[in-house]
Short mmCIF file of C-alpha atoms in Angstrom, two decimals:
data_model
loop_
_atom_site.label_atom_id
_atom_site.label_comp_id
_atom_site.label_asym_id
_atom_site.label_seq_id
_atom_site.Cartn_x
_atom_site.Cartn_y
_atom_site.Cartn_z
CA MET A 10 6.64 15.09 -7.03
CA LYS A 11 7.83 14.98 -10.66
CA VAL A 12 8.67 18.25 -12.40
CA PHE A 13 9.92 18.93 -15.91
CA ILE A 14 12.50 21.75 -16.10
CA ASP A 15 12.93 23.96 -19.15
CA THR A 16 15.86 26.03 -20.41
CA SER A 17 14.15 29.23 -19.25
CA ALA A 18 14.24 28.00 -15.64
CA PHE A 19 17.86 26.85 -15.84
CA LEU A 20 18.88 30.25 -17.19
CA ALA A 21 16.92 32.13 -14.54
CA VAL A 22 18.52 30.08 -11.76
CA LEU A 23 22.06 30.64 -13.06
CA ASN A 24 21.89 34.24 -14.25
CA ARG A 25 21.74 36.74 -11.39
CA ASN A 26 20.76 39.44 -13.90
CA ASP A 27 17.70 37.52 -15.11
CA THR A 28 14.43 39.19 -14.09
CA ASN A 29 13.18 35.81 -12.79
CA HIS A 30 16.36 34.93 -10.86
CA ALA A 31 14.99 35.42 -7.32
CA ALA A 32 11.82 33.41 -7.98
CA ALA A 33 13.75 30.74 -9.88
CA SER A 34 16.30 30.32 -7.10
CA GLN A 35 13.53 29.86 -4.51
CA ILE A 36 11.71 27.29 -6.66
CA TRP A 37 14.96 25.41 -7.38
CA MET A 38 15.83 25.21 -3.68
CA ARG A 39 12.31 24.06 -2.81
CA LEU A 40 12.52 21.27 -5.43
CA ILE A 41 15.90 20.18 -4.09
CA ASN A 42 14.76 20.27 -0.45
CA GLU A 43 11.59 18.30 -1.29
CA GLU A 44 13.72 15.79 -3.22
CA ALA A 45 11.49 16.22 -6.26
CA THR A 46 12.24 14.19 -9.36
CA ILE A 47 13.47 16.84 -11.79
CA ILE A 48 13.22 15.73 -15.41
CA SER A 49 14.54 17.33 -18.58
CA THR A 50 15.72 16.21 -22.01
CA ASN A 51 19.13 16.08 -23.60
CA TYR A 52 17.78 18.64 -26.09
CA VAL A 53 17.06 21.09 -23.25
CA ILE A 54 20.53 20.46 -21.81
CA ILE A 55 22.13 21.19 -25.21
CA GLU A 56 20.06 24.35 -25.64
CA THR A 57 20.96 25.45 -22.12
CA PHE A 58 24.68 24.82 -22.67
CA ALA A 59 24.63 26.98 -25.80
CA LEU A 60 22.76 29.85 -24.18
CA ILE A 61 24.82 29.79 -20.98
CA GLN A 62 28.06 29.76 -22.97
CA ASN A 63 26.87 32.67 -25.09
CA ARG A 64 25.47 34.77 -22.24
CA LEU A 65 27.55 33.84 -19.20
CA GLY A 66 30.72 32.12 -20.45
CA LEU A 67 32.41 28.75 -20.10
CA GLU A 68 32.86 28.96 -16.33
CA ALA A 69 29.06 29.10 -15.99
CA VAL A 70 28.78 26.08 -18.32
CA LYS A 71 31.17 24.22 -16.04
CA THR A 72 29.10 25.13 -12.98
CA PHE A 73 25.93 24.00 -14.74
CA GLU A 74 27.49 20.68 -15.78
CA GLU A 75 29.03 19.93 -12.39
CA ASP A 76 26.43 21.29 -9.96
CA VAL A 77 23.06 21.29 -11.72
CA VAL A 78 22.97 18.53 -14.35
CA PRO A 79 23.71 15.73 -11.83
CA MET A 80 20.46 16.65 -10.02
CA VAL A 81 18.37 16.18 -13.17
CA GLN A 82 16.99 12.96 -14.61
CA ILE A 83 17.76 13.32 -18.32
CA ALA A 84 15.32 11.77 -20.77
CA TRP A 85 17.26 11.00 -23.94
CA VAL A 86 15.20 11.88 -27.00
CA ASN A 87 14.79 8.90 -29.30
CA GLN A 88 13.67 8.89 -32.91
CA SER A 89 9.96 8.58 -32.14
CA LEU A 90 9.99 11.49 -29.66
CA HIS A 91 11.98 13.58 -32.12
CA GLN A 92 9.51 12.84 -34.92
CA ALA A 93 6.54 13.58 -32.65
CA GLY A 94 8.12 16.92 -31.74
CA VAL A 95 8.77 17.81 -35.38
CA ALA A 96 5.18 16.90 -36.29
CA ALA A 97 3.82 19.04 -33.43
CA LEU A 98 6.02 21.97 -34.49
CA LEU A 99 4.88 21.78 -38.10
CA ILE A 100 1.21 21.45 -37.12
CA ALA A 101 1.45 24.40 -34.71
CA ASN A 102 2.93 26.55 -37.49
CA ARG A 103 4.14 29.19 -35.01
CA ARG A 104 7.42 30.98 -35.48
CA LYS A 105 8.11 31.59 -31.77
CA LEU A 106 7.59 27.91 -30.84
CA SER A 107 10.78 25.84 -31.01
CA LEU A 108 11.48 22.20 -31.75
CA VAL A 109 12.98 21.89 -28.27
CA ASP A 110 9.70 23.18 -26.79
CA CYS A 111 7.61 20.70 -28.79
CA ILE A 112 9.85 17.79 -27.80
CA SER A 113 9.65 18.96 -24.19
CA PHE A 114 5.83 18.87 -24.37
CA GLU A 115 5.90 15.35 -25.82
CA THR A 116 8.40 14.15 -23.21
CA THR A 117 6.47 15.71 -20.34
CA ARG A 118 3.28 13.98 -21.47
CA HIS A 119 5.14 10.70 -22.02
CA PHE A 120 6.32 10.70 -18.39
CA GLY A 121 2.92 11.79 -17.07
CA VAL A 122 4.35 14.97 -15.59
CA LYS A 123 1.85 17.75 -14.90
CA LYS A 124 4.10 20.37 -13.31
CA VAL A 125 6.75 22.32 -15.16
CA PHE A 126 9.46 24.66 -13.93
CA ALA A 127 9.57 27.17 -16.78
CA PHE A 128 9.28 30.85 -17.54
CA ASP A 129 7.97 30.06 -21.02
CA GLN A 130 4.25 30.67 -21.57
CA HIS A 131 4.11 27.87 -24.15
CA PHE A 132 3.97 25.31 -21.32
CA SER A 133 0.86 26.81 -19.73
CA GLU A 134 -0.70 27.09 -23.20
CA GLN A 135 -0.20 23.33 -23.47
CA GLY A 136 -2.10 22.77 -20.21
CA PHE A 137 0.83 22.22 -17.86
CA THR A 138 0.99 23.80 -14.41
CA CYS A 139 3.97 26.13 -14.22
CA LEU A 140 5.63 26.49 -10.83
CA THR A 141 6.60 30.09 -11.57
#
């Protein structure tokens, strides 16, 4: 099984105070045990680093980098994916939708992934099946 993972899922797995932590931890362990292919982008990783550092500190960033990132297949965003994401963002014209989200949608479609590990309703709005 191939699954795209979003920042919202990473944060929920790592932050014990997150309202979705218990569910996220169970889903994460199931994906690991099933040896699922877990895909994300370098943009999601950057966004996650920034939010973890801000909310949980550098020790949590270190844990994320050493224990979580190695289990993820990172799709490096190239110029065409970046431009497609920017175009989608501008067409959507929605303040709460981010460039990282739009690039995630494009990447997920590019890899033919249907399932997403995310606590962000934008993915289900785009027609993806959220594991949450």
